[in-house]
Short mmCIF file of C-alpha atoms and ligand atoms in Angstrom, two decimals:
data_model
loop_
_atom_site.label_atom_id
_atom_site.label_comp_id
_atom_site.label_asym_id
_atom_site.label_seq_id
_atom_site.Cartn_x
_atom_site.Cartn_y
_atom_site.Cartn_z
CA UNK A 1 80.89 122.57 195.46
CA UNK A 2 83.01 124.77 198.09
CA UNK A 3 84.08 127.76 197.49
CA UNK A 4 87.43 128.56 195.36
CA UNK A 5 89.41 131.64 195.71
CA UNK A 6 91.66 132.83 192.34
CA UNK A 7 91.09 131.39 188.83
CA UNK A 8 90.79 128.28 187.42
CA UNK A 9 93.18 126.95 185.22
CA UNK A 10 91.93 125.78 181.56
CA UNK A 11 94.45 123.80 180.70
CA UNK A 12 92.83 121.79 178.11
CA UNK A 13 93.73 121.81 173.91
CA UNK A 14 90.89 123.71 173.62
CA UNK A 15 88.52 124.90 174.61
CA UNK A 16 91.21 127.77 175.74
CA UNK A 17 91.33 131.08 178.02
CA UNK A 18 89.59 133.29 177.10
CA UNK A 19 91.01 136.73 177.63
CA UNK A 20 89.60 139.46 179.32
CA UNK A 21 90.30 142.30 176.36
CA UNK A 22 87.96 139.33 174.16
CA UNK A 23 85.41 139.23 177.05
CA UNK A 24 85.11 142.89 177.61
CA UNK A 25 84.80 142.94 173.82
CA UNK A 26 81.73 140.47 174.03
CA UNK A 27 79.85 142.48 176.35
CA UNK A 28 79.09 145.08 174.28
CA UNK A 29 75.21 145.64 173.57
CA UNK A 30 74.24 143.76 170.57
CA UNK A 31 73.89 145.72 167.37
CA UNK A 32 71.47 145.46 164.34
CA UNK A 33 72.79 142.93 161.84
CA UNK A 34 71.38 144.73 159.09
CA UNK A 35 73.08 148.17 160.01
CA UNK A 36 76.10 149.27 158.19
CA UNK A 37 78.23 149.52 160.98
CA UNK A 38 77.49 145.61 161.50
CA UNK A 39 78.99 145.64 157.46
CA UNK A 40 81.94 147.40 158.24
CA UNK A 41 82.76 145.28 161.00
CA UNK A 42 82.31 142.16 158.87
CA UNK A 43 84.11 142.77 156.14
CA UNK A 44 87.04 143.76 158.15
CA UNK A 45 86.94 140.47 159.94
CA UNK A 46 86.44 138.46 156.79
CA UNK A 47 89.70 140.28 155.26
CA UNK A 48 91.89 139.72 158.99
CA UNK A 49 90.65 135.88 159.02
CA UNK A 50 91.58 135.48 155.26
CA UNK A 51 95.28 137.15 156.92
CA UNK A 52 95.20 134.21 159.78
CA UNK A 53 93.82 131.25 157.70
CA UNK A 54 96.81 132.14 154.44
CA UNK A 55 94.93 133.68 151.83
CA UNK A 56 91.99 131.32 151.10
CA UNK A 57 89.15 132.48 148.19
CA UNK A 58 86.92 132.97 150.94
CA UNK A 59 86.25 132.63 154.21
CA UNK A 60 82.93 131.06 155.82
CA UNK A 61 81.55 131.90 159.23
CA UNK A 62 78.82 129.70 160.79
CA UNK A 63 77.46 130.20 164.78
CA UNK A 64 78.25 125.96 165.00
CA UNK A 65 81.00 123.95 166.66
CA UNK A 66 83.91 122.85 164.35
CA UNK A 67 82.28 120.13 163.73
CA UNK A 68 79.38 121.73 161.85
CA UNK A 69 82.37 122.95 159.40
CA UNK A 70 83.79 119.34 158.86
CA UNK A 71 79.50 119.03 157.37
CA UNK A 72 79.81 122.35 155.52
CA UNK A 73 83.42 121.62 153.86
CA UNK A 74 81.66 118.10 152.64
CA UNK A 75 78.44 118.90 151.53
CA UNK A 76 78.95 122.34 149.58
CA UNK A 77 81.71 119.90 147.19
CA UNK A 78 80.39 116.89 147.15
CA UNK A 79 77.77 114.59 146.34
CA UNK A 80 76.10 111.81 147.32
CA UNK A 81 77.89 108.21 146.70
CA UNK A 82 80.92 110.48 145.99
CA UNK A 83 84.70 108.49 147.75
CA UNK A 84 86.83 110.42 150.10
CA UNK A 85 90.26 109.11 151.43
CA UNK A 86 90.58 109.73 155.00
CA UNK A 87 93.60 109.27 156.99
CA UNK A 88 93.04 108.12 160.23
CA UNK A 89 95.58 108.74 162.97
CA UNK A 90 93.44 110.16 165.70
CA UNK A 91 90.34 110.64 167.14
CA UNK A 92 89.28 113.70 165.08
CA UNK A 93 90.11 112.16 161.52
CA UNK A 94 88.08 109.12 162.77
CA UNK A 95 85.23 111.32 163.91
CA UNK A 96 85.42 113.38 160.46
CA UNK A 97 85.41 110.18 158.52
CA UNK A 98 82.23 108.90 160.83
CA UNK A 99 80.66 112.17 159.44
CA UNK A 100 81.30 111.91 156.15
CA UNK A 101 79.83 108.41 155.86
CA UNK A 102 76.35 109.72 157.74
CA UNK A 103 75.93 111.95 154.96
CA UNK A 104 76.19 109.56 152.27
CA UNK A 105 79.82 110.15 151.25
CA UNK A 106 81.96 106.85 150.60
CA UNK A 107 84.39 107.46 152.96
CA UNK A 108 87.55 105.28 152.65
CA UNK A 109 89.88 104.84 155.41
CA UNK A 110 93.80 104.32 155.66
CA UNK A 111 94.27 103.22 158.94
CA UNK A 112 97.02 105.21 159.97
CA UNK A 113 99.29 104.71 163.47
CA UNK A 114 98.01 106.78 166.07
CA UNK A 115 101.26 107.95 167.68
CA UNK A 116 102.42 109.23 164.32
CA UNK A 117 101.50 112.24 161.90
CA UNK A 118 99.70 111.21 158.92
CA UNK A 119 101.84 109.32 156.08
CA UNK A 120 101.60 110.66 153.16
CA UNK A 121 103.48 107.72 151.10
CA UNK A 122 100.10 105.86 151.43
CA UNK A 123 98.06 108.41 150.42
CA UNK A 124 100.44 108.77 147.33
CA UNK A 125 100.13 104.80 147.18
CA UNK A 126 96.61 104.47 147.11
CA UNK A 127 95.47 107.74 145.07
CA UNK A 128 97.98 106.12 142.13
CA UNK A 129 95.68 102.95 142.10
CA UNK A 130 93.08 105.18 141.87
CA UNK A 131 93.39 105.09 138.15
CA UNK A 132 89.30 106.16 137.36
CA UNK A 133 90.10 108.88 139.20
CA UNK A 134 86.96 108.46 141.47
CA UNK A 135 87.97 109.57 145.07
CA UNK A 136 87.22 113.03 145.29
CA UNK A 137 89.10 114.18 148.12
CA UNK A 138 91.61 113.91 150.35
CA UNK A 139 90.66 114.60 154.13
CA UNK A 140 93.35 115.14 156.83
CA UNK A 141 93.59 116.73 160.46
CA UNK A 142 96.98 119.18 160.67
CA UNK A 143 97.13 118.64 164.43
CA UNK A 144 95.97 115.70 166.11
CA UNK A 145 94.52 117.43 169.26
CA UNK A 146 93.81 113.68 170.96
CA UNK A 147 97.30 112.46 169.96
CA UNK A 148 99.27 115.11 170.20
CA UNK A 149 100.59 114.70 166.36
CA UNK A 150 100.83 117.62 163.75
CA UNK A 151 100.83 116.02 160.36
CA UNK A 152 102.63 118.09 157.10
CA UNK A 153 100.06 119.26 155.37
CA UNK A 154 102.77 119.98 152.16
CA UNK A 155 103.35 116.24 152.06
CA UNK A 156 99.86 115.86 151.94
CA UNK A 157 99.71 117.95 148.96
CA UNK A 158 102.60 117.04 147.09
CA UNK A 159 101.70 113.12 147.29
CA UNK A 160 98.05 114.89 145.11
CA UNK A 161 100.33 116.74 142.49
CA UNK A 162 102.99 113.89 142.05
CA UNK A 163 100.04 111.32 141.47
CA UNK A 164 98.77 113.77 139.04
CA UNK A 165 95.09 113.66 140.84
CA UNK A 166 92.42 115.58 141.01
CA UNK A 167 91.26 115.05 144.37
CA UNK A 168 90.23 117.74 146.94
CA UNK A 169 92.50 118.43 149.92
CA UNK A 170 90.36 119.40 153.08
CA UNK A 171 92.17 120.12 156.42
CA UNK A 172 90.82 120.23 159.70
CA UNK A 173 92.79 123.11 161.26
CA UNK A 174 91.10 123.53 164.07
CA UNK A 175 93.37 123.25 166.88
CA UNK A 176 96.33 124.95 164.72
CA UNK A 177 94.88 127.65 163.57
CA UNK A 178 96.60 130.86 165.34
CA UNK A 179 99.29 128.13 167.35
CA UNK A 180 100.97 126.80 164.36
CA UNK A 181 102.06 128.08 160.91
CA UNK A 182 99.32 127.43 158.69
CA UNK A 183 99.02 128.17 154.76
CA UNK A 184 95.89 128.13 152.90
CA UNK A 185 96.72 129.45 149.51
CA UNK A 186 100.69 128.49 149.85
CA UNK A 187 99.89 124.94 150.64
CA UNK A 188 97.18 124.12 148.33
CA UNK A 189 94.65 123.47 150.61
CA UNK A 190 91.09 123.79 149.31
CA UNK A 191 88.73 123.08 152.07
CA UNK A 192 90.25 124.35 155.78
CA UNK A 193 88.26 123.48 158.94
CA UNK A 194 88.36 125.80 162.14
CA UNK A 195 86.38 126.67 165.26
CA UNK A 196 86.73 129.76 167.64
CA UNK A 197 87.15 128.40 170.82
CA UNK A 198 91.16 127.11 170.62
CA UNK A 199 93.97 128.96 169.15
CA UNK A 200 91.92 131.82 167.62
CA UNK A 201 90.96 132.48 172.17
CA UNK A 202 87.12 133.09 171.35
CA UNK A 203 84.50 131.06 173.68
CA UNK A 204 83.29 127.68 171.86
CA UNK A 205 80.64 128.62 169.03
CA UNK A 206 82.14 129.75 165.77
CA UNK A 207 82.71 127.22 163.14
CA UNK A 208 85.55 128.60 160.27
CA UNK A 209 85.46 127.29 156.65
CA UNK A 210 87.92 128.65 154.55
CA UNK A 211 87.59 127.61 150.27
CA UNK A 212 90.18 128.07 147.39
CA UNK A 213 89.05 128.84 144.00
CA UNK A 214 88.92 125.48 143.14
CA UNK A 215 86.41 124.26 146.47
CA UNK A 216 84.34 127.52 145.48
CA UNK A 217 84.23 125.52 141.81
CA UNK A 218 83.55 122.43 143.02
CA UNK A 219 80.71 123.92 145.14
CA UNK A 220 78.75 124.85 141.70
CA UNK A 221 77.88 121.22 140.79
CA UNK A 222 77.65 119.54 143.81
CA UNK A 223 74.83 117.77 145.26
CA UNK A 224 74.97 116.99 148.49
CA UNK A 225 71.70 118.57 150.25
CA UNK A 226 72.26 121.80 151.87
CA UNK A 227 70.43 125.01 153.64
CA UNK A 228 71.92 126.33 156.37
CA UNK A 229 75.52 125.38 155.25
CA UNK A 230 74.98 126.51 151.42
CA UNK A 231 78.06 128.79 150.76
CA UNK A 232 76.71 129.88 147.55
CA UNK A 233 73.98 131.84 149.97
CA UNK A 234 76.47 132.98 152.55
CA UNK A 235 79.19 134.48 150.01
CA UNK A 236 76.26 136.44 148.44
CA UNK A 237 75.49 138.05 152.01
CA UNK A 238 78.89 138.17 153.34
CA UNK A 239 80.56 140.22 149.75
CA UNK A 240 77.92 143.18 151.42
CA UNK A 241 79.31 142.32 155.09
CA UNK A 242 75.96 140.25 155.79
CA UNK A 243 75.02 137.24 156.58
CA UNK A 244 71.46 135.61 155.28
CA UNK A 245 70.70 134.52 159.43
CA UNK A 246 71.33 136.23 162.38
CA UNK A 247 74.66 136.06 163.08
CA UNK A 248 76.31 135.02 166.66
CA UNK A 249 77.45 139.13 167.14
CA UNK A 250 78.95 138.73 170.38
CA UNK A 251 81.47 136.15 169.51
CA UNK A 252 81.94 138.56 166.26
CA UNK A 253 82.67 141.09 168.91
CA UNK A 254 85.07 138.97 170.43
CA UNK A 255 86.59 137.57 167.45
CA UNK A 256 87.40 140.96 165.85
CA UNK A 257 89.11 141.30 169.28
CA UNK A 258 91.29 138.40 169.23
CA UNK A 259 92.30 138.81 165.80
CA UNK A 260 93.16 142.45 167.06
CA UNK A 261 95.94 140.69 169.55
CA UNK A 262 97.05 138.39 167.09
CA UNK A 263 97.69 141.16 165.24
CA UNK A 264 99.61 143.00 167.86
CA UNK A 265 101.38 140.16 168.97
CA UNK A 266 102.23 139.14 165.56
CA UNK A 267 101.52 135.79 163.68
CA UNK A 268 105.27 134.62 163.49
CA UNK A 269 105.71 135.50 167.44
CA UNK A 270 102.24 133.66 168.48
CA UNK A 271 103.74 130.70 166.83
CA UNK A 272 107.27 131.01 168.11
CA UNK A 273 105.65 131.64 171.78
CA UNK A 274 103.50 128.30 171.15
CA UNK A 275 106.51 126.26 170.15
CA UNK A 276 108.49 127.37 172.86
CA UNK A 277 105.98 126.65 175.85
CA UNK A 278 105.32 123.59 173.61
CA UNK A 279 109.41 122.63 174.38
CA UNK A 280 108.74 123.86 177.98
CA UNK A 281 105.77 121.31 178.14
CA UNK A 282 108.32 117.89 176.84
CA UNK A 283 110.83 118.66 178.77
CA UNK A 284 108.67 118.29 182.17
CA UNK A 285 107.20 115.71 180.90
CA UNK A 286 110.34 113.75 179.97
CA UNK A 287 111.56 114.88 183.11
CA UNK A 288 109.24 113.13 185.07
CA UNK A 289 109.88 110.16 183.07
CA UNK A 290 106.53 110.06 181.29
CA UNK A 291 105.91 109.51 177.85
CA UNK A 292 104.66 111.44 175.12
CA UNK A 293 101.98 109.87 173.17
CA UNK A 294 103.61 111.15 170.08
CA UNK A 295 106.16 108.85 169.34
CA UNK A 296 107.64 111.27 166.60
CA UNK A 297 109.55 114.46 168.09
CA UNK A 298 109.36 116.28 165.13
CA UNK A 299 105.60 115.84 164.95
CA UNK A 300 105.06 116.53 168.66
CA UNK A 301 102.21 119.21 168.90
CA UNK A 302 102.86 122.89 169.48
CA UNK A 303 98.89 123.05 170.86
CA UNK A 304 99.36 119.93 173.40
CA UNK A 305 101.03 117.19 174.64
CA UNK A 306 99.34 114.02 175.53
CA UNK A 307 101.15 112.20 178.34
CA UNK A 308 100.56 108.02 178.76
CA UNK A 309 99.81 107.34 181.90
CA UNK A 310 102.19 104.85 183.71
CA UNK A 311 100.77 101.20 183.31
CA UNK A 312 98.30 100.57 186.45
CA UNK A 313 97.42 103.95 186.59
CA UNK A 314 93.91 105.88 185.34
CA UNK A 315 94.36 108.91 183.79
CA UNK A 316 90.38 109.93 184.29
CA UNK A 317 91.27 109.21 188.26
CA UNK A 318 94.34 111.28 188.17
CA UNK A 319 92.47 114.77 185.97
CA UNK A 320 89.78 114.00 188.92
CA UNK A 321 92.40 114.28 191.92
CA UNK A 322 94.11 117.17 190.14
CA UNK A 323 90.74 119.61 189.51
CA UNK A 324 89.71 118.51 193.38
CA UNK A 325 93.20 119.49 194.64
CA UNK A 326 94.36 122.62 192.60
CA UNK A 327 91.71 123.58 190.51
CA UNK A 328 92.66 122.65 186.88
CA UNK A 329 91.39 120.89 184.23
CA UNK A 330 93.38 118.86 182.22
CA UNK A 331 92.42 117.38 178.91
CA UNK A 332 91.06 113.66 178.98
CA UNK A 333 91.49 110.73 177.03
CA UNK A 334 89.28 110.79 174.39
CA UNK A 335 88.29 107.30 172.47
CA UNK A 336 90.30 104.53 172.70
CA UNK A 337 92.92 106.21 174.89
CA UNK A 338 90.16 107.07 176.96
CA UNK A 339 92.06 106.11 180.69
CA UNK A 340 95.51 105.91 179.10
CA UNK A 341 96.02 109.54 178.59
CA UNK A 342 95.87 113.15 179.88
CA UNK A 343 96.61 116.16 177.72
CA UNK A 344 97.98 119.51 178.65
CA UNK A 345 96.77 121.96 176.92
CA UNK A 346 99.36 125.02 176.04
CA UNK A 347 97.85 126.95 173.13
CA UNK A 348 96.09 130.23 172.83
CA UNK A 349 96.10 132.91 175.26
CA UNK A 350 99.16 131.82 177.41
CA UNK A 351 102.13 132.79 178.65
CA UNK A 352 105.66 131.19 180.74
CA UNK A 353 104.23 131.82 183.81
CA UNK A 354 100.33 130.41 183.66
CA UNK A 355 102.43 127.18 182.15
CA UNK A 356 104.90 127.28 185.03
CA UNK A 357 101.65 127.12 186.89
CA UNK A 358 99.94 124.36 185.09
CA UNK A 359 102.91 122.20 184.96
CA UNK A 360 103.63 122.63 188.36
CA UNK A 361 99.76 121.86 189.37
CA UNK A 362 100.95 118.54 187.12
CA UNK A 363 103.59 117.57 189.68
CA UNK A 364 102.06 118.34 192.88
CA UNK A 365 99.19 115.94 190.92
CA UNK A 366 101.49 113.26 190.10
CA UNK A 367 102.95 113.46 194.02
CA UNK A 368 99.48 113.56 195.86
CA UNK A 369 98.12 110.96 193.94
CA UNK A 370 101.07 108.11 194.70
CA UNK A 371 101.71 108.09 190.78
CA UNK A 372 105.60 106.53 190.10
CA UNK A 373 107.50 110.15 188.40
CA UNK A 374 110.70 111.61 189.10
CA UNK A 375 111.01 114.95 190.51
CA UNK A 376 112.53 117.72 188.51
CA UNK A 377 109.89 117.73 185.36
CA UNK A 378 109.51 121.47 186.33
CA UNK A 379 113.03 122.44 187.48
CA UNK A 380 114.14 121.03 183.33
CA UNK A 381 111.34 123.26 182.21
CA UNK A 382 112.91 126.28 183.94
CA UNK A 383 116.33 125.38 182.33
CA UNK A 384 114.59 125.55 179.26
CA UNK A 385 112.73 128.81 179.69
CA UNK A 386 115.94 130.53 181.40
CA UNK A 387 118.13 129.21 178.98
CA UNK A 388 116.20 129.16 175.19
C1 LIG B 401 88.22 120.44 168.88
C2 LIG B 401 88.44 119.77 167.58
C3 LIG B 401 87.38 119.45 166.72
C4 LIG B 401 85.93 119.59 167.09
O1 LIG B 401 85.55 120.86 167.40
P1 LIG B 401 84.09 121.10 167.97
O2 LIG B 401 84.05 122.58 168.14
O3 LIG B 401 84.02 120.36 169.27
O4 LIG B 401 83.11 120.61 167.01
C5 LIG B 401 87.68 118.91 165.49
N1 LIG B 401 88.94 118.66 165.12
C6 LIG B 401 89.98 118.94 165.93
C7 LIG B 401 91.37 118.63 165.48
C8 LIG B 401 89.76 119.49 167.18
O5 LIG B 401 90.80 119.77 167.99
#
């Protein structure tokens, strides 16, 4: 590959930049894991996370992907045969449902519309039949990140209480957590979902599994085989500040860094600077005359936007032309919108100016490549940003 003078852009819905304080953080010489300065650092991360994630029971760290947590949040509540309700409007529920069926759950599926947040009317609908009471919980994603779609995870909740049900709620959080207002405790959530590398600005390789009282209860009499993922073990070892493996200490380094500049930067203002350059993102996008995947405004994603593709035109071909001519990646399709779609990513660390960048490396995309837009996407978005 030639040579490329400044920085690449990472525009994708994670993984996000990663910020230099968090990198400088990571390069610290690794310490001993059974040291009590390791302790003190953990159990001061455990109680910020617990601040970020809304108050769950307890917080679980795992060196995995998200996805390892979508096993973990299964397997430490339920057992084998048990039915789970999953609400499919995206590529992530599907892929969480997938998972839950490979390890032996009976995973249910409401086909839900892609281009719209998760309906909670059908969940109320079908946990009424459910008059045995045998689905044991409800699994949902609070931000589509393939879509675009951010689903109300109170709707969610309330459509459990009103049908009187027992059921679980798990949410995946992982592209919302630190980018959009998310409630743990407040929201009766019992299982949440998260991974480092997306709002929360760490490098990919943390999986986060928060648990309310009732998941940690649940955990005591299920099943489901587990060993690396058993939080019974974990809780034990983290209560001292431990962990009963070695732990991934660098991105511990980095995360107590990033929680640090959430801190700074406050929670409310990280998710009133994500909605905004969230606004800044639609209106270029409607400016061009493209269309936002997610059909619902009020559900449009404060993490990314997916943008269709005009018909005739491949959106693979077009992220191609875009990373070969100014150096940025742009999210792809992913599934069945694989081709139909790009995503712009707009979460984490970020600010006017980087987006100013990326949308206007979107524009000088759409011109060299010969696809049909109208100029003055990115003069609406500086209206916006001038004028909000
Ligand atoms: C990124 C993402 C995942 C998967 O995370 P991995 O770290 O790749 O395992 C799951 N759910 C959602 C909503 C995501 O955005």
């Amino acid at each position: 590959m030639s040579f490329r003078s400044g920085r690449h852009f990472l525009q994708l819905p994670g993984p996000t930049n990663v910020p230099d304080r968090v990198l400088r953080a990571m390069s610290r010489p690794i310490m001993d894991h059974r040291s009590d300065a390791f302790a003190e650092m953990t159990l001061g991360l455990l109680r910020d996370l617990g601040h970020v994630f809304g108050d769950p029971e307890h917080v679980f760290l795992f060196p995995s992907s998200a996805s390892g947590c979508w096993e973990a949040a299964l397997t430490n509540t339920l057992s084998p045969g048990d039915r789970v309700l999953v609400f499919d409007n995206g590529f992530f529920a599907a892929k969480w449902a997938t998972i839950a069926a490979r390890l032996g759950l009976d995973a249910e599926v409401i086909e839900g519309d892609w281009r719209h947040p998760v309906d909670a009317e059908q969940i109320a609908a079908r946990l009424g039949e459910d008059t045995d009471r045998t689905l044991r919980a409800v699994l949902m994603v609070h931000n589509e990140t393939s879509t675009g779609v951010t689903s109300d995870v109170t709707r969610v909740r309330t459509a459990i209480d009103d049908s009187d049900h027992p059921a679980l709620l798990m949410v995946d959080a992982v592209s919302s957590l630190g980018a959009t207002a998310f409630r743990h405790r407040d929201w009766g959530v019992d299982v949440t979902v998260s991974g480092s590398q997306k709002g929360l600005m760490l490098p990919p390789g943390l999986g986060l599994c928060a648990a309310s009282p009732k998941a940690l209860e649940a955990s005591r009499s299920a099943t489901s085989p587990r060993a690396y993922w058993d939080w019974d073990e974990s809780r034990r070892f983290n209560e001292r500040g431990f962990f009963p493996y070695t732990p991934a200490t660098s991105l511990l380094y980095g995360l107590v860094e990033s929680l640090a500049m959430l801190g700074e930067e406050g929670l409310d203002q990280v998710f009133a600077r994500h909605a905004r350059l969230a606004e800044t993102t639609r209106r270029a996008v409607a400016g061009w005359g493209l269309e936002n995947y997610c059909a619902d405004p009020s559900a449009a994603s404060n993490s990314g936007t997916t943008v269709r593709m005009p018909e005739g035109f491949d959106s693979d071909a077009f992220r191609l032309a875009v990373l070969d001519r100014v150096d940025m990646s742009l999210g792809t399709g992913l599934g069945a919108l694989k081709g139909e779609v790009f995503r712009i990513g707009h979460l984490g660390d970020l600010n006017e100016l980087m987006l100013m960048g990326a949308l206007a490396g979107v524009e000088l995309g759409l011109k060299a490549t010969g696809v049909p837009y109208r100029p003055g996407g990115l003069q609406d978005a500086m209206d916006y940003l001038v004028g909000s």
